[in-house]
Amino acid sequence: MSASDSIIGAIGRTPSVWLDRMVASRGLEGRILAKLDYLNPGFSKKDRAARGIIDAARADGSLAPGQTVVELTSGNMGTGLAIVCSVLGHPFVAVMSRGNSPERARMMTALGAEVVLVDQAAHSVPGEVSGADLALVEDAARRITAERGAFRANQFAHPGNAMAHFDTTGPELWADSDCSLTAFVDFAGSGGTFGGTMRALRQRNRALRGYVVEPEGAAALAGQAVTHPGHPIQGGGYAMAELSLLERGLAHDFLTISGDTARQTTRALARQEGIFAGFSAGANVAAALDLLAGPEAGGRIGVIICDSGLKYLSTDLWSDG
């Protein structure tokens, strides 16, 4: 592999590993293929979407040379945008809820971003970002975009997000599995990873089934009543009933995972497989294990290891484990 001209060229083409130890320890039949997107330069899968959105916006002229970029983030998208914008000469403003772990803000600042922290909604819990918290961050992001004449990256709606996963994540997963995947599972954040990856996988296997994962008590996409909008799985599960990038028609079913199950599975992922990941990766693997114990028994399921456990050192993900 030849050297890249910048760190942007190192985004994507992450390795994949089979989680055979976790599967065997539970007496299950089948395999889980984990794509290690925490090995991207910004330590998360959002590097792909950041590059996809900025490349598309520069190409169509909606982002002018040197123009400021603004986006709401739980930290991962902001880190990806901080990297891409720094290299391409765009000032970047990250707007984030104080409910997210502080490691994320520090990393974005170190990468040259201006970080605006937004207070949580009344009765919200630090470390648990709800849809109400996200709405406050959205309001702040809109205001700052207007004040600065900035380009809004808009990860929840910009087609460059899903297209990045269609162009890269899906084809990579399929090739890494030796063209053997029978299902794909993904925790719902912006919906771009699921929508783009599933479109690519379905082009290669029309029978491949897709499963969307939501937090227990906040499964709005599945049409369930929202009883616990606050949960520890940062970066998604905002109890939003619609995500335009998700492509519902590609979802065979919707699954729920509790915060505690995600936590325990993330810890098991570290101890059994040596993969030091975050909450949403644990949710993905837990859902895949449930599927191997049920309707996908004997199958081969693809999952994304969304981000690094380093971004959660101040949370209870590791503190009492």
PDB file of C-alpha atoms in Angstrom:
ATOM      1  CA  MET A   1       0.000   0.000   0.000  1.00  0.00           C
ATOM      2  CA  SER A   2       1.457   3.374  -1.010  1.00  0.00           C
ATOM      3  CA  ALA A   3       1.713   6.360   1.334  1.00  0.00           C
ATOM      4  CA  SER A   4      -1.167   8.878   1.475  1.00  0.00           C
ATOM      5  CA  ASP A   5      -0.733  12.577   0.804  1.00  0.00           C
ATOM      6  CA  SER A   6      -2.540  13.375   4.071  1.00  0.00           C
ATOM      7  CA  ILE A   7      -4.234  11.694   7.023  1.00  0.00           C
ATOM      8  CA  ILE A   8      -7.515  11.827   5.073  1.00  0.00           C
ATOM      9  CA  GLY A   9      -6.179   9.041   2.880  1.00  0.00           C
ATOM     10  CA  ALA A  10      -5.923   6.814   5.957  1.00  0.00           C
ATOM     11  CA  ILE A  11      -9.691   6.919   6.547  1.00  0.00           C
ATOM     12  CA  GLY A  12     -11.385   3.604   5.809  1.00  0.00           C
ATOM     13  CA  ARG A  13      -9.977   0.233   4.775  1.00  0.00           C
ATOM     14  CA  THR A  14     -10.018  -0.800   8.433  1.00  0.00           C
ATOM     15  CA  PRO A  15      -9.426  -4.484   9.272  1.00  0.00           C
ATOM     16  CA  SER A  16     -12.170  -6.923  10.222  1.00  0.00           C
ATOM     17  CA  VAL A  17     -11.972  -9.827  12.678  1.00  0.00           C
ATOM     18  CA  TRP A  18     -14.205 -12.801  13.452  1.00  0.00           C
ATOM     19  CA  LEU A  19     -15.445 -12.835  17.067  1.00  0.00           C
ATOM     20  CA  ASP A  20     -15.262 -16.608  17.343  1.00  0.00           C
ATOM     21  CA  ARG A  21     -14.240 -16.615  21.026  1.00  0.00           C
ATOM     22  CA  MET A  22     -17.308 -14.704  22.129  1.00  0.00           C
ATOM     23  CA  VAL A  23     -19.588 -16.834  19.993  1.00  0.00           C
ATOM     24  CA  ALA A  24     -18.072 -20.138  21.164  1.00  0.00           C
ATOM     25  CA  SER A  25     -18.101 -19.134  24.846  1.00  0.00           C
ATOM     26  CA  ARG A  26     -21.885 -18.798  24.602  1.00  0.00           C
ATOM     27  CA  GLY A  27     -22.370 -22.117  22.841  1.00  0.00           C
ATOM     28  CA  LEU A  28     -23.771 -20.479  19.704  1.00  0.00           C
ATOM     29  CA  GLU A  29     -23.566 -21.532  16.067  1.00  0.00           C
ATOM     30  CA  GLY A  30     -22.503 -19.026  13.422  1.00  0.00           C
ATOM     31  CA  ARG A  31     -19.966 -16.212  13.219  1.00  0.00           C
ATOM     32  CA  ILE A  32     -19.810 -12.453  13.814  1.00  0.00           C
ATOM     33  CA  LEU A  33     -17.496 -10.306  11.689  1.00  0.00           C
ATOM     34  CA  ALA A  34     -16.477  -7.066  13.420  1.00  0.00           C
ATOM     35  CA  LYS A  35     -15.188  -4.171  11.318  1.00  0.00           C
ATOM     36  CA  LEU A  36     -12.677  -2.285  13.472  1.00  0.00           C
ATOM     37  CA  ASP A  37     -13.619   1.286  12.618  1.00  0.00           C
ATOM     38  CA  TYR A  38     -12.205   2.457  15.939  1.00  0.00           C
ATOM     39  CA  LEU A  39      -8.864   2.193  14.104  1.00  0.00           C
ATOM     40  CA  ASN A  40      -9.722   5.139  11.851  1.00  0.00           C
ATOM     41  CA  PRO A  41      -7.592   8.285  12.482  1.00  0.00           C
ATOM     42  CA  GLY A  42     -10.292   9.829  14.698  1.00  0.00           C
ATOM     43  CA  PHE A  43     -10.937   6.508  16.445  1.00  0.00           C
ATOM     44  CA  SER A  44     -14.459   6.086  15.050  1.00  0.00           C
ATOM     45  CA  LYS A  45     -16.585   5.162  12.050  1.00  0.00           C
ATOM     46  CA  LYS A  46     -17.659   8.803  11.742  1.00  0.00           C
ATOM     47  CA  ASP A  47     -14.397   9.655   9.977  1.00  0.00           C
ATOM     48  CA  ARG A  48     -15.907   8.030   6.890  1.00  0.00           C
ATOM     49  CA  ALA A  49     -19.061  10.175   7.030  1.00  0.00           C
ATOM     50  CA  ALA A  50     -17.069  13.342   7.740  1.00  0.00           C
ATOM     51  CA  ARG A  51     -14.933  12.793   4.681  1.00  0.00           C
ATOM     52  CA  GLY A  52     -17.959  11.857   2.572  1.00  0.00           C
ATOM     53  CA  ILE A  53     -19.917  14.987   3.507  1.00  0.00           C
ATOM     54  CA  ILE A  54     -17.027  17.417   3.077  1.00  0.00           C
ATOM     55  CA  ASP A  55     -15.866  15.885  -0.215  1.00  0.00           C
ATOM     56  CA  ALA A  56     -19.407  16.043  -1.609  1.00  0.00           C
ATOM     57  CA  ALA A  57     -19.975  19.621  -0.420  1.00  0.00           C
ATOM     58  CA  ARG A  58     -16.706  20.845  -1.910  1.00  0.00           C
ATOM     59  CA  ALA A  59     -17.493  19.068  -5.166  1.00  0.00           C
ATOM     60  CA  ASP A  60     -20.971  20.582  -5.574  1.00  0.00           C
ATOM     61  CA  GLY A  61     -19.926  24.064  -4.420  1.00  0.00           C
ATOM     62  CA  SER A  62     -22.093  24.200  -1.305  1.00  0.00           C
ATOM     63  CA  LEU A  63     -18.891  24.491   0.752  1.00  0.00           C
ATOM     64  CA  ALA A  64     -16.609  27.297  -0.432  1.00  0.00           C
ATOM     65  CA  PRO A  65     -12.822  27.285   0.046  1.00  0.00           C
ATOM     66  CA  GLY A  66     -11.963  28.412   3.581  1.00  0.00           C
ATOM     67  CA  GLN A  67     -15.609  28.506   4.694  1.00  0.00           C
ATOM     68  CA  THR A  68     -16.389  27.586   8.299  1.00  0.00           C
ATOM     69  CA  VAL A  69     -18.084  24.245   8.943  1.00  0.00           C
ATOM     70  CA  VAL A  70     -20.524  23.743  11.859  1.00  0.00           C
ATOM     71  CA  GLU A  71     -22.033  20.517  13.124  1.00  0.00           C
ATOM     72  CA  LEU A  72     -23.726  19.043  16.175  1.00  0.00           C
ATOM     73  CA  THR A  73     -21.940  15.982  17.461  1.00  0.00           C
ATOM     74  CA  SER A  74     -21.653  13.503  20.280  1.00  0.00           C
ATOM     75  CA  GLY A  75     -17.917  13.781  19.681  1.00  0.00           C
ATOM     76  CA  ASN A  76     -17.190  11.219  16.993  1.00  0.00           C
ATOM     77  CA  MET A  77     -18.532  13.121  13.980  1.00  0.00           C
ATOM     78  CA  GLY A  78     -16.910  16.240  15.360  1.00  0.00           C
ATOM     79  CA  THR A  79     -13.554  14.509  15.620  1.00  0.00           C
ATOM     80  CA  GLY A  80     -13.807  13.277  12.039  1.00  0.00           C
ATOM     81  CA  LEU A  81     -14.776  16.734  10.819  1.00  0.00           C
ATOM     82  CA  ALA A  82     -11.979  18.344  12.853  1.00  0.00           C
ATOM     83  CA  ILE A  83      -9.460  16.107  11.068  1.00  0.00           C
ATOM     84  CA  VAL A  84     -10.859  16.596   7.562  1.00  0.00           C
ATOM     85  CA  CYS A  85     -11.447  20.336   7.970  1.00  0.00           C
ATOM     86  CA  SER A  86      -7.994  20.916   9.409  1.00  0.00           C
ATOM     87  CA  VAL A  87      -6.310  19.295   6.424  1.00  0.00           C
ATOM     88  CA  LEU A  88      -8.542  21.027   3.860  1.00  0.00           C
ATOM     89  CA  GLY A  89      -8.394  24.499   5.408  1.00  0.00           C
ATOM     90  CA  HIS A  90     -11.888  24.922   6.863  1.00  0.00           C
ATOM     91  CA  PRO A  91     -12.388  26.307  10.400  1.00  0.00           C
ATOM     92  CA  PHE A  92     -14.643  23.902  12.282  1.00  0.00           C
ATOM     93  CA  VAL A  93     -17.090  24.517  15.127  1.00  0.00           C
ATOM     94  CA  ALA A  94     -18.317  21.453  17.017  1.00  0.00           C
ATOM     95  CA  VAL A  95     -21.549  21.871  19.018  1.00  0.00           C
ATOM     96  CA  MET A  96     -21.948  19.199  21.688  1.00  0.00           C
ATOM     97  CA  SER A  97     -24.073  18.427  24.738  1.00  0.00           C
ATOM     98  CA  ARG A  98     -22.345  18.518  28.113  1.00  0.00           C
ATOM     99  CA  GLY A  99     -23.854  15.073  28.646  1.00  0.00           C
ATOM    100  CA  ASN A 100     -21.207  13.501  26.421  1.00  0.00           C
ATOM    101  CA  SER A 101     -17.887  12.347  27.865  1.00  0.00           C
ATOM    102  CA  PRO A 102     -15.332  15.179  28.204  1.00  0.00           C
ATOM    103  CA  GLU A 103     -12.596  13.196  26.451  1.00  0.00           C
ATOM    104  CA  ARG A 104     -14.373  13.906  23.189  1.00  0.00           C
ATOM    105  CA  ALA A 105     -14.309  17.682  23.617  1.00  0.00           C
ATOM    106  CA  ARG A 106     -10.628  17.604  24.548  1.00  0.00           C
ATOM    107  CA  MET A 107      -9.755  15.564  21.478  1.00  0.00           C
ATOM    108  CA  MET A 108     -11.656  17.884  19.122  1.00  0.00           C
ATOM    109  CA  THR A 109      -9.982  20.915  20.671  1.00  0.00           C
ATOM    110  CA  ALA A 110      -6.564  19.300  20.269  1.00  0.00           C
ATOM    111  CA  LEU A 111      -7.350  18.782  16.575  1.00  0.00           C
ATOM    112  CA  GLY A 112      -8.060  22.495  16.105  1.00  0.00           C
ATOM    113  CA  ALA A 113     -11.839  22.603  16.469  1.00  0.00           C
ATOM    114  CA  GLU A 114     -13.744  25.243  18.373  1.00  0.00           C
ATOM    115  CA  VAL A 115     -16.000  23.311  20.759  1.00  0.00           C
ATOM    116  CA  VAL A 116     -19.262  24.839  21.994  1.00  0.00           C
ATOM    117  CA  LEU A 117     -20.756  22.893  24.909  1.00  0.00           C
ATOM    118  CA  VAL A 118     -24.524  23.101  25.421  1.00  0.00           C
ATOM    119  CA  ASP A 119     -26.129  22.562  28.831  1.00  0.00           C
ATOM    120  CA  GLN A 120     -28.413  19.539  29.108  1.00  0.00           C
ATOM    121  CA  ALA A 121     -32.183  19.762  29.386  1.00  0.00           C
ATOM    122  CA  ALA A 122     -33.780  19.858  32.817  1.00  0.00           C
ATOM    123  CA  HIS A 123     -33.669  16.479  34.621  1.00  0.00           C
ATOM    124  CA  SER A 124     -31.134  15.026  32.160  1.00  0.00           C
ATOM    125  CA  VAL A 125     -28.315  12.910  33.547  1.00  0.00           C
ATOM    126  CA  PRO A 126     -24.627  13.517  32.738  1.00  0.00           C
ATOM    127  CA  GLY A 127     -23.387  10.715  30.512  1.00  0.00           C
ATOM    128  CA  GLU A 128     -26.891  10.100  29.129  1.00  0.00           C
ATOM    129  CA  VAL A 129     -27.800  12.289  26.151  1.00  0.00           C
ATOM    130  CA  SER A 130     -31.520  12.285  25.350  1.00  0.00           C
ATOM    131  CA  GLY A 131     -33.485  13.561  22.388  1.00  0.00           C
ATOM    132  CA  ALA A 132     -34.311  16.679  24.421  1.00  0.00           C
ATOM    133  CA  ASP A 133     -30.608  17.323  24.914  1.00  0.00           C
ATOM    134  CA  LEU A 134     -29.987  16.838  21.205  1.00  0.00           C
ATOM    135  CA  ALA A 135     -32.734  19.351  20.371  1.00  0.00           C
ATOM    136  CA  LEU A 136     -30.927  22.010  22.424  1.00  0.00           C
ATOM    137  CA  VAL A 137     -27.687  21.239  20.608  1.00  0.00           C
ATOM    138  CA  GLU A 138     -29.507  21.487  17.263  1.00  0.00           C
ATOM    139  CA  ASP A 139     -30.857  24.934  18.170  1.00  0.00           C
ATOM    140  CA  ALA A 140     -27.360  26.135  19.056  1.00  0.00           C
ATOM    141  CA  ALA A 141     -25.871  24.681  15.863  1.00  0.00           C
ATOM    142  CA  ARG A 142     -28.462  26.453  13.711  1.00  0.00           C
ATOM    143  CA  ARG A 143     -27.820  29.760  15.449  1.00  0.00           C
ATOM    144  CA  ILE A 144     -24.046  29.526  15.065  1.00  0.00           C
ATOM    145  CA  THR A 145     -24.346  28.485  11.415  1.00  0.00           C
ATOM    146  CA  ALA A 146     -26.457  31.560  10.656  1.00  0.00           C
ATOM    147  CA  GLU A 147     -24.263  33.936  12.644  1.00  0.00           C
ATOM    148  CA  ARG A 148     -21.078  32.845  10.906  1.00  0.00           C
ATOM    149  CA  GLY A 149     -22.371  32.228   7.401  1.00  0.00           C
ATOM    150  CA  ALA A 150     -21.110  28.688   7.819  1.00  0.00           C
ATOM    151  CA  PHE A 151     -21.723  25.408   6.034  1.00  0.00           C
ATOM    152  CA  ARG A 152     -23.801  23.017   8.136  1.00  0.00           C
ATOM    153  CA  ALA A 153     -22.521  19.451   7.754  1.00  0.00           C
ATOM    154  CA  ASN A 154     -25.960  18.106   8.784  1.00  0.00           C
ATOM    155  CA  GLN A 155     -24.993  14.478   9.355  1.00  0.00           C
ATOM    156  CA  PHE A 156     -28.623  13.447   9.918  1.00  0.00           C
ATOM    157  CA  ALA A 157     -29.643  14.461   6.394  1.00  0.00           C
ATOM    158  CA  HIS A 158     -26.620  15.004   4.124  1.00  0.00           C
ATOM    159  CA  PRO A 159     -26.438  12.200   1.523  1.00  0.00           C
ATOM    160  CA  GLY A 160     -22.631  12.211   1.728  1.00  0.00           C
ATOM    161  CA  ASN A 161     -22.946  10.425   5.073  1.00  0.00           C
ATOM    162  CA  ALA A 162     -24.735   7.320   3.785  1.00  0.00           C
ATOM    163  CA  MET A 163     -22.860   7.437   0.475  1.00  0.00           C
ATOM    164  CA  ALA A 164     -19.535   7.112   2.296  1.00  0.00           C
ATOM    165  CA  HIS A 165     -20.714   3.831   3.812  1.00  0.00           C
ATOM    166  CA  PHE A 166     -22.187   2.678   0.507  1.00  0.00           C
ATOM    167  CA  ASP A 167     -18.862   3.332  -1.234  1.00  0.00           C
ATOM    168  CA  THR A 168     -16.553   1.968   1.460  1.00  0.00           C
ATOM    169  CA  THR A 169     -17.986   0.204   4.535  1.00  0.00           C
ATOM    170  CA  GLY A 170     -20.362  -2.134   2.711  1.00  0.00           C
ATOM    171  CA  PRO A 171     -17.927  -3.319   0.028  1.00  0.00           C
ATOM    172  CA  GLU A 172     -15.149  -3.721   2.609  1.00  0.00           C
ATOM    173  CA  LEU A 173     -17.321  -5.821   4.935  1.00  0.00           C
ATOM    174  CA  TRP A 174     -18.460  -8.039   2.096  1.00  0.00           C
ATOM    175  CA  ALA A 175     -14.920  -8.632   0.836  1.00  0.00           C
ATOM    176  CA  ASP A 176     -13.580  -9.188   4.370  1.00  0.00           C
ATOM    177  CA  SER A 177     -16.217 -11.899   4.934  1.00  0.00           C
ATOM    178  CA  ASP A 178     -15.185 -13.730   1.741  1.00  0.00           C
ATOM    179  CA  CYS A 179     -18.617 -12.798   0.404  1.00  0.00           C
ATOM    180  CA  SER A 180     -20.380 -14.834   3.081  1.00  0.00           C
ATOM    181  CA  LEU A 181     -22.423 -12.402   5.224  1.00  0.00           C
ATOM    182  CA  THR A 182     -26.075 -13.268   5.775  1.00  0.00           C
ATOM    183  CA  ALA A 183     -27.007 -10.301   8.009  1.00  0.00           C
ATOM    184  CA  PHE A 184     -25.857  -6.867   9.164  1.00  0.00           C
ATOM    185  CA  VAL A 185     -26.606  -5.191  12.517  1.00  0.00           C
ATOM    186  CA  ASP A 186     -26.131  -1.527  13.418  1.00  0.00           C
ATOM    187  CA  PHE A 187     -27.007   0.764  16.318  1.00  0.00           C
ATOM    188  CA  ALA A 188     -29.074   3.722  15.119  1.00  0.00           C
ATOM    189  CA  GLY A 189     -27.292   7.074  15.320  1.00  0.00           C
ATOM    190  CA  SER A 190     -27.808   9.218  12.230  1.00  0.00           C
ATOM    191  CA  GLY A 191     -28.869   6.134  10.257  1.00  0.00           C
ATOM    192  CA  GLY A 192     -26.204   6.732   7.621  1.00  0.00           C
ATOM    193  CA  THR A 193     -24.103   3.678   8.441  1.00  0.00           C
ATOM    194  CA  PHE A 194     -27.061   1.314   8.289  1.00  0.00           C
ATOM    195  CA  GLY A 195     -28.595   2.844   5.156  1.00  0.00           C
ATOM    196  CA  GLY A 196     -25.394   3.086   3.133  1.00  0.00           C
ATOM    197  CA  THR A 197     -23.882  -0.220   4.230  1.00  0.00           C
ATOM    198  CA  MET A 198     -27.104  -2.151   3.702  1.00  0.00           C
ATOM    199  CA  ARG A 199     -27.605  -0.745   0.200  1.00  0.00           C
ATOM    200  CA  ALA A 200     -24.117  -1.934  -0.724  1.00  0.00           C
ATOM    201  CA  LEU A 201     -24.573  -5.351   0.870  1.00  0.00           C
ATOM    202  CA  ARG A 202     -27.972  -5.902  -0.722  1.00  0.00           C
ATOM    203  CA  GLN A 203     -26.426  -5.275  -4.143  1.00  0.00           C
ATOM    204  CA  ARG A 204     -24.169  -8.244  -3.412  1.00  0.00           C
ATOM    205  CA  ASN A 205     -26.674 -10.520  -1.657  1.00  0.00           C
ATOM    206  CA  ARG A 206     -30.357  -9.763  -2.176  1.00  0.00           C
ATOM    207  CA  ALA A 207     -31.316 -12.102   0.685  1.00  0.00           C
ATOM    208  CA  LEU A 208     -29.075 -10.420   3.293  1.00  0.00           C
ATOM    209  CA  ARG A 209     -31.101  -9.209   6.278  1.00  0.00           C
ATOM    210  CA  GLY A 210     -30.571  -5.896   8.090  1.00  0.00           C
ATOM    211  CA  TYR A 211     -31.311  -5.231  11.768  1.00  0.00           C
ATOM    212  CA  VAL A 212     -31.508  -1.806  13.415  1.00  0.00           C
ATOM    213  CA  VAL A 213     -30.527  -1.612  17.096  1.00  0.00           C
ATOM    214  CA  GLU A 214     -32.028   0.878  19.560  1.00  0.00           C
ATOM    215  CA  PRO A 215     -31.686   1.300  23.338  1.00  0.00           C
ATOM    216  CA  GLU A 216     -34.260  -0.410  25.515  1.00  0.00           C
ATOM    217  CA  GLY A 217     -36.862   2.187  26.500  1.00  0.00           C
ATOM    218  CA  ALA A 218     -36.027   4.508  23.585  1.00  0.00           C
ATOM    219  CA  ALA A 219     -37.021   2.407  20.570  1.00  0.00           C
ATOM    220  CA  ALA A 220     -38.940   5.073  18.682  1.00  0.00           C
ATOM    221  CA  LEU A 221     -37.910   3.763  15.263  1.00  0.00           C
ATOM    222  CA  ALA A 222     -39.538   0.454  16.145  1.00  0.00           C
ATOM    223  CA  GLY A 223     -42.730   2.296  17.045  1.00  0.00           C
ATOM    224  CA  GLN A 224     -42.478   1.555  20.749  1.00  0.00           C
ATOM    225  CA  ALA A 225     -43.386   3.982  23.518  1.00  0.00           C
ATOM    226  CA  VAL A 226     -40.381   5.954  24.756  1.00  0.00           C
ATOM    227  CA  THR A 227     -40.094   5.249  28.477  1.00  0.00           C
ATOM    228  CA  HIS A 228     -36.388   5.844  29.077  1.00  0.00           C
ATOM    229  CA  PRO A 229     -34.966   8.467  26.679  1.00  0.00           C
ATOM    230  CA  GLY A 230     -31.817   8.801  28.799  1.00  0.00           C
ATOM    231  CA  HIS A 231     -29.378   5.889  28.408  1.00  0.00           C
ATOM    232  CA  PRO A 232     -25.582   5.437  28.458  1.00  0.00           C
ATOM    233  CA  ILE A 233     -25.121   4.441  24.793  1.00  0.00           C
ATOM    234  CA  GLN A 234     -23.688   7.719  23.502  1.00  0.00           C
ATOM    235  CA  GLY A 235     -23.864   8.649  19.824  1.00  0.00           C
ATOM    236  CA  GLY A 236     -27.384   7.463  19.075  1.00  0.00           C
ATOM    237  CA  GLY A 237     -30.662   6.150  20.388  1.00  0.00           C
ATOM    238  CA  TYR A 238     -32.129   9.644  20.560  1.00  0.00           C
ATOM    239  CA  ALA A 239     -35.722   8.346  20.436  1.00  0.00           C
ATOM    240  CA  MET A 240     -36.241   9.898  17.000  1.00  0.00           C
ATOM    241  CA  ALA A 241     -39.076   8.223  15.104  1.00  0.00           C
ATOM    242  CA  GLU A 242     -37.632   9.072  11.687  1.00  0.00           C
ATOM    243  CA  LEU A 243     -34.094   9.111  10.291  1.00  0.00           C
ATOM    244  CA  SER A 244     -34.028  10.066   6.618  1.00  0.00           C
ATOM    245  CA  LEU A 245     -30.766   8.218   5.882  1.00  0.00           C
ATOM    246  CA  LEU A 246     -31.838   4.953   7.507  1.00  0.00           C
ATOM    247  CA  GLU A 247     -33.860   3.505   4.590  1.00  0.00           C
ATOM    248  CA  ARG A 248     -36.484   1.578   6.546  1.00  0.00           C
ATOM    249  CA  GLY A 249     -37.181  -0.707   3.618  1.00  0.00           C
ATOM    250  CA  LEU A 250     -33.779  -2.317   4.182  1.00  0.00           C
ATOM    251  CA  ALA A 251     -34.567  -3.195   7.816  1.00  0.00           C
ATOM    252  CA  HIS A 252     -35.776  -6.750   8.357  1.00  0.00           C
ATOM    253  CA  ASP A 253     -36.415  -6.026  12.040  1.00  0.00           C
ATOM    254  CA  PHE A 254     -35.711  -3.620  14.910  1.00  0.00           C
ATOM    255  CA  LEU A 255     -33.939  -4.836  18.063  1.00  0.00           C
ATOM    256  CA  THR A 256     -33.468  -3.348  21.535  1.00  0.00           C
ATOM    257  CA  ILE A 257     -30.467  -3.638  23.862  1.00  0.00           C
ATOM    258  CA  SER A 258     -30.306  -2.306  27.419  1.00  0.00           C
ATOM    259  CA  GLY A 259     -27.542   0.025  28.516  1.00  0.00           C
ATOM    260  CA  ASP A 260     -26.317  -2.575  30.996  1.00  0.00           C
ATOM    261  CA  THR A 261     -26.187  -5.303  28.348  1.00  0.00           C
ATOM    262  CA  ALA A 262     -24.228  -2.981  26.048  1.00  0.00           C
ATOM    263  CA  ARG A 263     -21.849  -2.206  28.925  1.00  0.00           C
ATOM    264  CA  GLN A 264     -21.242  -5.845  29.856  1.00  0.00           C
ATOM    265  CA  THR A 265     -20.794  -6.896  26.225  1.00  0.00           C
ATOM    266  CA  THR A 266     -18.298  -4.075  25.622  1.00  0.00           C
ATOM    267  CA  ARG A 267     -16.291  -5.316  28.607  1.00  0.00           C
ATOM    268  CA  ALA A 268     -16.454  -8.896  27.328  1.00  0.00           C
ATOM    269  CA  LEU A 269     -15.299  -7.688  23.915  1.00  0.00           C
ATOM    270  CA  ALA A 270     -12.173  -6.268  25.554  1.00  0.00           C
ATOM    271  CA  ARG A 271     -11.467  -9.281  27.743  1.00  0.00           C
ATOM    272  CA  GLN A 272     -12.258 -12.060  25.286  1.00  0.00           C
ATOM    273  CA  GLU A 273     -11.277 -10.530  21.958  1.00  0.00           C
ATOM    274  CA  GLY A 274      -8.815  -7.769  22.916  1.00  0.00           C
ATOM    275  CA  ILE A 275     -11.003  -5.106  21.276  1.00  0.00           C
ATOM    276  CA  PHE A 276     -11.181  -1.916  23.370  1.00  0.00           C
ATOM    277  CA  ALA A 277     -14.381  -0.306  22.140  1.00  0.00           C
ATOM    278  CA  GLY A 278     -17.250   1.959  23.186  1.00  0.00           C
ATOM    279  CA  PHE A 279     -20.859   1.459  24.219  1.00  0.00           C
ATOM    280  CA  SER A 280     -22.413   1.291  20.752  1.00  0.00           C
ATOM    281  CA  ALA A 281     -19.992  -1.435  19.652  1.00  0.00           C
ATOM    282  CA  GLY A 282     -21.146  -3.434  22.666  1.00  0.00           C
ATOM    283  CA  ALA A 283     -24.760  -2.871  21.641  1.00  0.00           C
ATOM    284  CA  ASN A 284     -24.008  -4.100  18.108  1.00  0.00           C
ATOM    285  CA  VAL A 285     -22.221  -7.241  19.297  1.00  0.00           C
ATOM    286  CA  ALA A 286     -24.905  -7.981  21.916  1.00  0.00           C
ATOM    287  CA  ALA A 287     -27.605  -7.758  19.245  1.00  0.00           C
ATOM    288  CA  ALA A 288     -25.624 -10.023  16.923  1.00  0.00           C
ATOM    289  CA  LEU A 289     -25.197 -12.598  19.701  1.00  0.00           C
ATOM    290  CA  ASP A 290     -28.954 -12.488  20.362  1.00  0.00           C
ATOM    291  CA  LEU A 291     -29.586 -13.094  16.672  1.00  0.00           C
ATOM    292  CA  LEU A 292     -27.252 -16.106  16.590  1.00  0.00           C
ATOM    293  CA  ALA A 293     -29.225 -17.459  19.536  1.00  0.00           C
ATOM    294  CA  GLY A 294     -32.443 -16.944  17.584  1.00  0.00           C
ATOM    295  CA  PRO A 295     -33.474 -16.196  13.997  1.00  0.00           C
ATOM    296  CA  GLU A 296     -29.941 -15.961  12.566  1.00  0.00           C
ATOM    297  CA  ALA A 297     -28.582 -19.164  14.157  1.00  0.00           C
ATOM    298  CA  GLY A 298     -25.734 -20.526  12.062  1.00  0.00           C
ATOM    299  CA  GLY A 299     -25.462 -17.308  10.028  1.00  0.00           C
ATOM    300  CA  ARG A 300     -22.673 -14.816   9.485  1.00  0.00           C
ATOM    301  CA  ILE A 301     -23.426 -11.357  10.846  1.00  0.00           C
ATOM    302  CA  GLY A 302     -21.491  -8.164  10.159  1.00  0.00           C
ATOM    303  CA  VAL A 303     -21.155  -5.449  12.837  1.00  0.00           C
ATOM    304  CA  ILE A 304     -19.227  -2.206  13.204  1.00  0.00           C
ATOM    305  CA  ILE A 305     -16.904  -1.468  16.118  1.00  0.00           C
ATOM    306  CA  CYS A 306     -17.970   2.159  16.083  1.00  0.00           C
ATOM    307  CA  ASP A 307     -15.445   3.873  18.346  1.00  0.00           C
ATOM    308  CA  SER A 308     -12.697   3.438  20.915  1.00  0.00           C
ATOM    309  CA  GLY A 309     -13.012   2.729  24.608  1.00  0.00           C
ATOM    310  CA  LEU A 310     -10.528   5.561  25.145  1.00  0.00           C
ATOM    311  CA  LYS A 311     -13.436   7.963  24.636  1.00  0.00           C
ATOM    312  CA  TYR A 312     -15.251   6.571  27.700  1.00  0.00           C
ATOM    313  CA  LEU A 313     -12.581   6.485  30.403  1.00  0.00           C
ATOM    314  CA  SER A 314     -14.495   9.043  32.487  1.00  0.00           C
ATOM    315  CA  THR A 315     -17.750   7.061  32.284  1.00  0.00           C
ATOM    316  CA  ASP A 316     -18.953   3.974  34.127  1.00  0.00           C
ATOM    317  CA  LEU A 317     -18.133   1.800  31.120  1.00  0.00           C
ATOM    318  CA  TRP A 318     -14.819   0.895  32.733  1.00  0.00           C
ATOM    319  CA  SER A 319     -14.874   2.467  36.208  1.00  0.00           C
ATOM    320  CA  ASP A 320     -16.379  -0.450  38.116  1.00  0.00           C
ATOM    321  CA  GLY A 321     -15.527  -3.298  35.751  1.00  0.00           C
TER     322      GLY A 321
END
